[in-house]
Tab-separated table of C-alpha atoms in Angstrom:
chain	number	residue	atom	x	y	z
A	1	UNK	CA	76.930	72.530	75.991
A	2	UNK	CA	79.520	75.017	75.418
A	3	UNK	CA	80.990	75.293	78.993
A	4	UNK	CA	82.675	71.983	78.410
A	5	UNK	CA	83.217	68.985	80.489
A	6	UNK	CA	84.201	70.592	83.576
A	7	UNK	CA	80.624	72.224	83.374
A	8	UNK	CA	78.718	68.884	82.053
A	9	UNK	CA	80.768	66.929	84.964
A	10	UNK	CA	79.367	69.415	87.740
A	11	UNK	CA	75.572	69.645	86.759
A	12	UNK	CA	75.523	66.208	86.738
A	13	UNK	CA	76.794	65.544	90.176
A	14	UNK	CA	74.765	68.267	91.372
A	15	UNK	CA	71.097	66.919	89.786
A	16	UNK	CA	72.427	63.399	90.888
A	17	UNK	CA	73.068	64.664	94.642
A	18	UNK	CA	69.570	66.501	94.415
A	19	UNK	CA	67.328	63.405	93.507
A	20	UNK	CA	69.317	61.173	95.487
A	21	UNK	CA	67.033	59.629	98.490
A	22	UNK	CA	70.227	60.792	101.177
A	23	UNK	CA	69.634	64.389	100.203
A	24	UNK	CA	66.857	66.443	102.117
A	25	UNK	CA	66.857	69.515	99.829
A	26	UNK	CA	63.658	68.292	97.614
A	27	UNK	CA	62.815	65.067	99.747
A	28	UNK	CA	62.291	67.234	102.914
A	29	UNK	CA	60.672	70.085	100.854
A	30	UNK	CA	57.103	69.680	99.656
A	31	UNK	CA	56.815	73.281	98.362
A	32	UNK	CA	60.273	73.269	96.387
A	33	UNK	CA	59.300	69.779	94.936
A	34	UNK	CA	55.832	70.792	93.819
A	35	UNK	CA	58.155	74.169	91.750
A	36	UNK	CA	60.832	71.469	90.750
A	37	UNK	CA	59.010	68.778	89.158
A	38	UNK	CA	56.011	68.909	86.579
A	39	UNK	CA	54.543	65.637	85.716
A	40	UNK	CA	56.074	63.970	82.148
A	41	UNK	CA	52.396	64.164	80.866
A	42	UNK	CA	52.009	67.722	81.248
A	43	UNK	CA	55.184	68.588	80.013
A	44	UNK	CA	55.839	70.229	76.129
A	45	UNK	CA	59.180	68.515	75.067
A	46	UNK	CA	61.009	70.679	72.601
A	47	UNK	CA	64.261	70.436	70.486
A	48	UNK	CA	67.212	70.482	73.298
A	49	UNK	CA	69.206	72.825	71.151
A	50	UNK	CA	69.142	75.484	68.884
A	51	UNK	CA	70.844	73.675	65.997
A	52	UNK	CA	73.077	75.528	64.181
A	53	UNK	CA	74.358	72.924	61.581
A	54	UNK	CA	73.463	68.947	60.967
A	55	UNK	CA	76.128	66.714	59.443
A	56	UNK	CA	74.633	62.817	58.967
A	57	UNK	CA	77.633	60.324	58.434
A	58	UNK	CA	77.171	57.042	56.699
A	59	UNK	CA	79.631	55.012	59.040
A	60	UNK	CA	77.499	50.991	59.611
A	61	UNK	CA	79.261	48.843	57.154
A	62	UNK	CA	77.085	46.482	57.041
A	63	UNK	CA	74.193	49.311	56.036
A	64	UNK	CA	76.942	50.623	53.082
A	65	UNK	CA	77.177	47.050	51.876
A	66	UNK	CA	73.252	46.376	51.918
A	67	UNK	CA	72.731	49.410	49.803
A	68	UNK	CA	75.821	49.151	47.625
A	69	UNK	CA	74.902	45.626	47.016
A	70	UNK	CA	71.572	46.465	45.546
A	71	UNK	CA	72.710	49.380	43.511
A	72	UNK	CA	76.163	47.712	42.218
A	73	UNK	CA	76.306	44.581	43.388
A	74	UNK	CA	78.345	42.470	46.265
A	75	UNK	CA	81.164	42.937	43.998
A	76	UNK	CA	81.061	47.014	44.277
A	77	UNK	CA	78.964	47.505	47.512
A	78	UNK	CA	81.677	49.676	49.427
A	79	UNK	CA	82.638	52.751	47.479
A	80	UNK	CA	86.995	52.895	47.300
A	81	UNK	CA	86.786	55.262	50.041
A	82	UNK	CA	84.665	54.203	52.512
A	83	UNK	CA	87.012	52.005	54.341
A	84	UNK	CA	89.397	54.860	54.673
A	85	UNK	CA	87.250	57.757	55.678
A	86	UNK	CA	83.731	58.483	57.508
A	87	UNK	CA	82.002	59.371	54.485
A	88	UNK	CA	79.220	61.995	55.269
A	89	UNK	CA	77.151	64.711	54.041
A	90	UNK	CA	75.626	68.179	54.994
A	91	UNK	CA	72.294	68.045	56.176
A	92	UNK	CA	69.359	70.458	57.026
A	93	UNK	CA	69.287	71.748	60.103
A	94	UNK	CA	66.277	73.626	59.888
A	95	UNK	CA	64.295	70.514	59.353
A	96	UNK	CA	65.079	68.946	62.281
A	97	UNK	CA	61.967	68.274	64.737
A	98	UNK	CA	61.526	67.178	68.295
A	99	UNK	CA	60.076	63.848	68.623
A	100	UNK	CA	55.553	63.548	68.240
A	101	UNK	CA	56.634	66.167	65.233
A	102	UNK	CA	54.471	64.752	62.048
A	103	UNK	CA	56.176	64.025	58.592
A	104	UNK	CA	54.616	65.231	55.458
A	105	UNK	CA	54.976	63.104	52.681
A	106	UNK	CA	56.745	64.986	50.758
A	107	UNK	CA	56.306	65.813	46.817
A	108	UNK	CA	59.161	65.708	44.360
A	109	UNK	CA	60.549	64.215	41.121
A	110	UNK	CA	61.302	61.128	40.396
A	111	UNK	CA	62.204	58.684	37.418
A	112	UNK	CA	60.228	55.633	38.356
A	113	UNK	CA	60.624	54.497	34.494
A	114	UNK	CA	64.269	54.823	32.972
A	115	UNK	CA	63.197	54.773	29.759
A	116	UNK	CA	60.453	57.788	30.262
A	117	UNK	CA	61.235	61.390	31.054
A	118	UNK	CA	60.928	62.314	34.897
A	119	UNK	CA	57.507	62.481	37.248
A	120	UNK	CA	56.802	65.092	39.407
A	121	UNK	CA	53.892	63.671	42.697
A	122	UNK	CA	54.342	62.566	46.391
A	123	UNK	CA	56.714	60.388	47.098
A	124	UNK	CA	55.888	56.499	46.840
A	125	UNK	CA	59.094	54.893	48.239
A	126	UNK	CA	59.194	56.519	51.692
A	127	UNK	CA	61.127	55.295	54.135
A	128	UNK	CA	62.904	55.415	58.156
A	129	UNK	CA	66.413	55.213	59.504
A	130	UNK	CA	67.440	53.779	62.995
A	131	UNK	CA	70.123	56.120	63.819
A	132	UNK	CA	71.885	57.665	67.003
A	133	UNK	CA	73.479	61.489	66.903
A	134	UNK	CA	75.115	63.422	68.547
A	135	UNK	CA	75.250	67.250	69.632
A	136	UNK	CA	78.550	68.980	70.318
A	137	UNK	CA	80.400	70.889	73.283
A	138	UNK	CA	82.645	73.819	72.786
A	139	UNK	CA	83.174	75.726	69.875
A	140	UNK	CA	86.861	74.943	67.664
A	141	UNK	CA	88.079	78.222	65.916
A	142	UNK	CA	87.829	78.237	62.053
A	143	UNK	CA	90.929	76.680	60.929
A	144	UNK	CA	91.834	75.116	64.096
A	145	UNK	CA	91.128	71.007	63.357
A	146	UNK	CA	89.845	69.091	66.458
A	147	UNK	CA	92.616	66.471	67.042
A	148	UNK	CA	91.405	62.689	67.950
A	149	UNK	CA	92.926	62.833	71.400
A	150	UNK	CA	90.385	65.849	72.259
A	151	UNK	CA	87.662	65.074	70.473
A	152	UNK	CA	85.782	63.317	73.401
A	153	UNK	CA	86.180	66.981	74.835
A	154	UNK	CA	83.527	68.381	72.182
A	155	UNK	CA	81.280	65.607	72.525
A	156	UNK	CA	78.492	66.544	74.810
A	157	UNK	CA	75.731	63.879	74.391
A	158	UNK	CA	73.591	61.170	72.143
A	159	UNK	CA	69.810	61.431	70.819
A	160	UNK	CA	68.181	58.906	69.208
A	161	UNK	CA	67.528	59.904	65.494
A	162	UNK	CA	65.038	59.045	62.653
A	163	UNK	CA	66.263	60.489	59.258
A	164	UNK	CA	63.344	60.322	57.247
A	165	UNK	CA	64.069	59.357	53.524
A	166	UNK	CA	62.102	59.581	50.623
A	167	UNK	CA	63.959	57.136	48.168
A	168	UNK	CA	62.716	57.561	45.023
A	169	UNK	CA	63.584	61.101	44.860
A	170	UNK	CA	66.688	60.192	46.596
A	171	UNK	CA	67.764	57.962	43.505
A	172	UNK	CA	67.044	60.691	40.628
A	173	UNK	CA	68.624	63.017	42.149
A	174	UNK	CA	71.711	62.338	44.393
A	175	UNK	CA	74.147	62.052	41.676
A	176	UNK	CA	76.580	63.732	41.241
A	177	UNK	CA	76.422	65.561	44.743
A	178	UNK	CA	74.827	63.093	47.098
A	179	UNK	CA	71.474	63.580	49.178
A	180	UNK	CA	69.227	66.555	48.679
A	181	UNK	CA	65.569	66.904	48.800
A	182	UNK	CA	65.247	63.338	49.539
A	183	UNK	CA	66.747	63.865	53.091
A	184	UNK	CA	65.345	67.671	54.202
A	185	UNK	CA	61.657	66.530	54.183
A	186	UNK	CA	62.667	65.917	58.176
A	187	UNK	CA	64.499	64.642	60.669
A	188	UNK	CA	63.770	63.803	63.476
A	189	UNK	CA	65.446	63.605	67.105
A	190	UNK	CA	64.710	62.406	70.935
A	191	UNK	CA	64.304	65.518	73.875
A	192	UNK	CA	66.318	63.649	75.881
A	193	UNK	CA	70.236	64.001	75.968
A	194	UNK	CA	72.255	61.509	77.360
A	195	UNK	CA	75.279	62.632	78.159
A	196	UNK	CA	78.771	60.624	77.706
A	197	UNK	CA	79.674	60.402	81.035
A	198	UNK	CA	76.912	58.508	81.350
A	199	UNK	CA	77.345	56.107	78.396
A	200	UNK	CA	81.279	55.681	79.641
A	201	UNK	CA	80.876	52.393	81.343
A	202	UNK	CA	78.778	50.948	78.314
A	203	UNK	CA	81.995	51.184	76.078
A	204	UNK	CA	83.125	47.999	73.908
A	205	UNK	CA	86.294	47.699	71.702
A	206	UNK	CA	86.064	49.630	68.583
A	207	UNK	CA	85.483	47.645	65.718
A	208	UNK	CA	88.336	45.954	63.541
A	209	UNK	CA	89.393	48.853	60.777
A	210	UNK	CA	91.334	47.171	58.163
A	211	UNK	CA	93.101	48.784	56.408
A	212	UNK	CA	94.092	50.741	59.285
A	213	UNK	CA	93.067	54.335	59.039
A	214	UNK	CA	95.665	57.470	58.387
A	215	UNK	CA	97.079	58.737	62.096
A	216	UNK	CA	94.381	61.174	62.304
A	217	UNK	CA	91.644	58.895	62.063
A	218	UNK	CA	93.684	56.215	64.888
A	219	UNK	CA	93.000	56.328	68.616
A	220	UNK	CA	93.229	52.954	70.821
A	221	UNK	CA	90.665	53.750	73.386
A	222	UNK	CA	87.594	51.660	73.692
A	223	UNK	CA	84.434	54.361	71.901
A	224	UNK	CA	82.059	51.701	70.654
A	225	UNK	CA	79.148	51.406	72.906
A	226	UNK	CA	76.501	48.512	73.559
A	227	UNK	CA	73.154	50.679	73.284
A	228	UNK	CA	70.366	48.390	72.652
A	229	UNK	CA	67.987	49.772	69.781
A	230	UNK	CA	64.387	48.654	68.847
A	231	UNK	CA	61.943	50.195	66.200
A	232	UNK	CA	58.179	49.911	66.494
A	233	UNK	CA	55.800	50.379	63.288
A	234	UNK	CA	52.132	51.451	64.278
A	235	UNK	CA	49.681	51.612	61.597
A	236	UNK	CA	46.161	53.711	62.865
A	237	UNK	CA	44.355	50.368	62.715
A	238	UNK	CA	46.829	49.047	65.561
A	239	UNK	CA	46.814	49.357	68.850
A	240	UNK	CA	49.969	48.437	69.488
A	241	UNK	CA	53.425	48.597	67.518
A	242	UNK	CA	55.037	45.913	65.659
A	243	UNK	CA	58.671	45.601	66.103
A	244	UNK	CA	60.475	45.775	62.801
A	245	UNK	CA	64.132	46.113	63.929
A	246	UNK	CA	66.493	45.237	66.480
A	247	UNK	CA	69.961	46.694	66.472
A	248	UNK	CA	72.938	47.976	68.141
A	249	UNK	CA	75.344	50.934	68.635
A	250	UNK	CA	78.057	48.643	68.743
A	251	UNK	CA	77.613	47.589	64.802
A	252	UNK	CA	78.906	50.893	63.599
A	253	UNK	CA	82.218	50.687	62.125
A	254	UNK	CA	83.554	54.486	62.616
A	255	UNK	CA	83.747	55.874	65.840
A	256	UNK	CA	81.976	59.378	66.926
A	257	UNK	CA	85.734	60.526	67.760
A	258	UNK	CA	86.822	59.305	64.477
A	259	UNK	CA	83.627	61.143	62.764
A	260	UNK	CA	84.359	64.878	64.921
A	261	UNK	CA	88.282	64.307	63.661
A	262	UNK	CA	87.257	64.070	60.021
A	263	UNK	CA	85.048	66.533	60.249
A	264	UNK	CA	86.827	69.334	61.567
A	265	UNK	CA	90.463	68.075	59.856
A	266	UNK	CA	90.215	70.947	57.608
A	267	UNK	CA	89.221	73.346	60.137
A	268	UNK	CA	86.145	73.117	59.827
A	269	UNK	CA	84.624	75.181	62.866
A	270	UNK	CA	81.967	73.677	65.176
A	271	UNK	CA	79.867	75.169	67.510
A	272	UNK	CA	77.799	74.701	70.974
A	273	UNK	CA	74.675	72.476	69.596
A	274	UNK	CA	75.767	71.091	66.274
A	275	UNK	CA	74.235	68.035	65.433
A	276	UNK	CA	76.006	65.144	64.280
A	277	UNK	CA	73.988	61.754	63.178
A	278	UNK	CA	75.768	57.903	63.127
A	279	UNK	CA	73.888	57.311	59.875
A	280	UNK	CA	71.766	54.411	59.603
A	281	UNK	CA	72.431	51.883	62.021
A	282	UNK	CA	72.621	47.640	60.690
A	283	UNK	CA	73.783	44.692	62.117
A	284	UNK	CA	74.597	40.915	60.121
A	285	UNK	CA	70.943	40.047	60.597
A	286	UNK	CA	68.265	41.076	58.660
A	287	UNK	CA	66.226	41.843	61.709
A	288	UNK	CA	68.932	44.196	62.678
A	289	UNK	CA	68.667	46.250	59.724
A	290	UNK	CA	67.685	49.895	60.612
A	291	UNK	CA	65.675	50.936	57.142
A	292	UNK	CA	62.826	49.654	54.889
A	293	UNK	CA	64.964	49.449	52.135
A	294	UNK	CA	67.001	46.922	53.870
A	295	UNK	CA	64.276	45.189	55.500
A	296	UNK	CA	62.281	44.930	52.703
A	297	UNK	CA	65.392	44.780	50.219
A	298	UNK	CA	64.443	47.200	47.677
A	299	UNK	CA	60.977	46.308	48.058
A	300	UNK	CA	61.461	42.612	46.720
A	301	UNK	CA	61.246	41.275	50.036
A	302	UNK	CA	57.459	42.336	51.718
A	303	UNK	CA	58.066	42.612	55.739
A	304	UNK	CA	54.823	40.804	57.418
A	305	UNK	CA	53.733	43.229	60.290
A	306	UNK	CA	51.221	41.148	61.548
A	307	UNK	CA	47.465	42.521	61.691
A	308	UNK	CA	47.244	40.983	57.804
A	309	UNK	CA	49.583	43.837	56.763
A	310	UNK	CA	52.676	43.679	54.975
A	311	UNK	CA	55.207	46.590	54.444
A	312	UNK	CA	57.496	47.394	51.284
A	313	UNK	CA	57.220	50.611	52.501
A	314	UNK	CA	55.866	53.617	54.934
A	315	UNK	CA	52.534	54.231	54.213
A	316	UNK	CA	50.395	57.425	55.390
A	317	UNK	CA	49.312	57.115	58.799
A	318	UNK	CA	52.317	54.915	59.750
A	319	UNK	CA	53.967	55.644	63.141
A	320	UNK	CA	57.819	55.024	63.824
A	321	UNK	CA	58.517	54.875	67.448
A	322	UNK	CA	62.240	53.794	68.152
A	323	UNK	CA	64.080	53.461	71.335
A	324	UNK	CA	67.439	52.721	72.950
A	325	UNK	CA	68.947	52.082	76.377
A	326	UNK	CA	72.100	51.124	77.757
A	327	UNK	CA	71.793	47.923	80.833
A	328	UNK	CA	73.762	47.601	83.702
A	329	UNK	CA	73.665	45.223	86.594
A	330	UNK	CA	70.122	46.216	87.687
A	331	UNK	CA	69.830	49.432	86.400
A	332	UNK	CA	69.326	50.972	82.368
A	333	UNK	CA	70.071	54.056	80.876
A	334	UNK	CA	67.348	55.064	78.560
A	335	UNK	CA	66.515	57.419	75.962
A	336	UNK	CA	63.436	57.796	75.502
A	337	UNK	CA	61.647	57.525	72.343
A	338	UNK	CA	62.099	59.463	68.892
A	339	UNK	CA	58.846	58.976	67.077
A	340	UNK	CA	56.963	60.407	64.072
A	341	UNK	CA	53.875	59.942	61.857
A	342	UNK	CA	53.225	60.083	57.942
A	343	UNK	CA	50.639	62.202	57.007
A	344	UNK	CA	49.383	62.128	53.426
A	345	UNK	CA	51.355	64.146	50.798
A	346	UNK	CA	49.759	68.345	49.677
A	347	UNK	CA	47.591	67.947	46.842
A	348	UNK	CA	50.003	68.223	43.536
C-alpha cells in the first residue's frame, strides 16, 4: 500500500497477465499451480493490514437526516455543519476484526429511564451498519495536508464494513464528545481489497453539494461509484438469510477524496494501512436504509424477517452477512462478504 500507484498499477497487470487463459506460466504448469493456488475453503482469511489508525465519517445524508429526525426532529435533523464539512470521528483500531470474527454483546451503562439514575448490564439496543471503507496508500508528512487534486494518490482500495453499534450506550454517553464505548465493541471489515483502479469505470457524478463546499473540499471529477450493497440477517433457527437492506455507494453525499482532504487539512499525517469508513450507508427508501435503527425507526417500527420473527433489534445468535459488487456488461466486481455473529453478553 505504501509504494503508491505506480506499484498498485504494476501488480495488478502482472496477477491479471498471470491468470489470464493467453498466458502459459500457471496454465502450462501443473506443479507451480498446485504452489500458487490453495482452495478458498482451506484458506484462513485475516485482516489485510496492520491498521494503524481508524477514522469512521458520517457522510449519507439521508442516514444524518433519519437519525437527526428522531433525536430533534425534521426541523433540526442536519447539524449546522454537516452540509459544509465531512463530519467524522476517531475510531478504534484495535477493535477491528476480519470478517467470521464474533461480536460480544457488549456490557455498559445506560439511562434507559430519564427520570432514574443510570444502569450498568449488556447492551439491549444493539445494532449493524452497512458501510464501505477504505485503507490508504502512502504516508503524508505531519503537517503536510493532502490536497484534493492528490488525494486519489493515497487511496489504495475499498472493504466492505460493519460498524457494530450498541445504541443505548451510545445515547448516554456521546455527548459532549461523540461516540465512545458504544462504537469499540467491534468493527468489522471484508479480506478482500478492491482496489480503485478497479472501481474506476463504476464512477457516477458526485452528488449535488449545496451550498457548495470551501475550495478545499471542491474537485469536478466524477468519485461517486454505483456499488450495489445487500445485507442478510440469519437467525440460528434459519437456514438461510433474510435480506434486510438494499443500498448503494452512490447515496453518499461526501466523496472519499473530499473525506482524505478534510482529514489531513490540518496536517494530519496518514500512513500505509489506515482505515477510513463511509459511515453508514442510506438511500430515500426505507429498504435502503443501512441500520436497525433506521429500519426499525427507533424501534417503533418492528422489521418482519419472515420465519414468524420480527426484529427491533440484533438479538444473540443473529448473523449479519453483507455484500457488494460493482456490474459491468457481463462481468461484476465483487467483494466478498463482511459478516459477524452476536454472541450473548459476559455475565455482569
Amino acid at each position: 500500500m505504501g509504494l503508491g500507484s505506480a506499484a498498485w498499477k504494476e501488480a495488478r497487470a502482472t496477477l491479471q497477465r498471470l491468470l489470464s487463459a493467453g498466458e502459459p506460466t500457471l496454465r502450462d504448469n501443473a506443479e507451480l499451480r498446485s504452489r500458487a493456488f490453495v482452495p478458498q475453503s482451506s484458506a484462513t482469511m485475516y485482516l489485510p493490514a496492520n491498521i494503524g489508525d481508524y477514522t469512521d465519517f458520517y457522510s449519507s445524508k439521508e442516514h444524518a437526516t433519519n437519525i437527526g429526525t428522531m433525536f430533534r426532529g425534521a426541523d433540526n435533523a442536519l447539524m449546522p455543519n454537516w452540509l459544509h464539512l465531512p463530519v467524522g470521528y476517531h475510531g478504534r483500531a484495535s477493535s477491528v476484526v476480519v470478517s467470521g470474527t464474533p461480536i460480544r454483546r457488549p456490557n455498559g451503562q445506560t439511562r434507559p429511564d430519564d427520570t432514574l439514575p443510570p444502569v450498568y448490564g449488556p447492551c439491549k439496543l444493539m445494532d449493524m451498519e452497512l458501510e464501505l471503507a477504505f485503507f490508504t496508500g502512502p504516508a503524508n508528512k505531519l503537517g503536510q495536508p493532502i490536497p484534493i487534486s492528490q488525494a486519489h494518490e493515497h487511496i489504495f482500495g475499498m472493504v466492505l464494513m460493519n460498524d457494530w453499534s450498541a445504541r443505548d450506550i451510545q445515547k448516554w454517553e456521546y455527548v459532549p464528545l461523540g461516540p465512545f464505548l458504544g462504537k469499540n465493541l467491534g468493527t468489522t471489515i471484508s479480506p478482500w481489497v478492491v482496489p480503485m483502479e478497479a472501481l474506476m469505470p463504476f464512477t457516477l457524478p458526485n452528488q449535488v453539494q449545496d451550498p457548495s463546499p470551501l475550495p478545499y473540499l471542491q474537485h469536478d471529477d466524477q468519485y461517486s461509484f454505483d456499488i450495489k450493497l445487500e445485507v442478510g440477517l440469519k437467525p440460528e433457527s434459519f437456514q438461510e438469510p433474510a435480506v434486510i437492506c438494499k443500498s448503494n455507494f452512490k447515496y453518499m453525499y461526501w466523496t472519499m477524496k473530499q473525506q482524505l482532504a478534510h482529514h489531513t487539512v490540518t496536517g494530519c499525517n496518514t500512513n500505509p494501512g489506515d482505515l477510513m469508513a463511509s459511515g453508514t450507508i442510506s438511500g430515500k427508501t426505507p429498504d435502503s436504509f443501512g441500520s436497525m435503527m433506521e429500519l426499525c425507526w427507533k424501534g417503533t417500527k418492528p422489521l418482519d424477517i419472515g420465519g414468524g420473527q420480527v426484529r427491533k433489534f440484533l438479538q444473540d445468535g443473529d448473523e449479519v452477512i453483507i455484500t457488494g459488487y460493482c456490474e459491468g456488461d457481463g462481468y461484476r466486481v465483487g467483494f466478498g462478504t463482511c459478516c459477524g455473529k452476536i454472541l450473548p453478553a459476559n455475565p455482569v
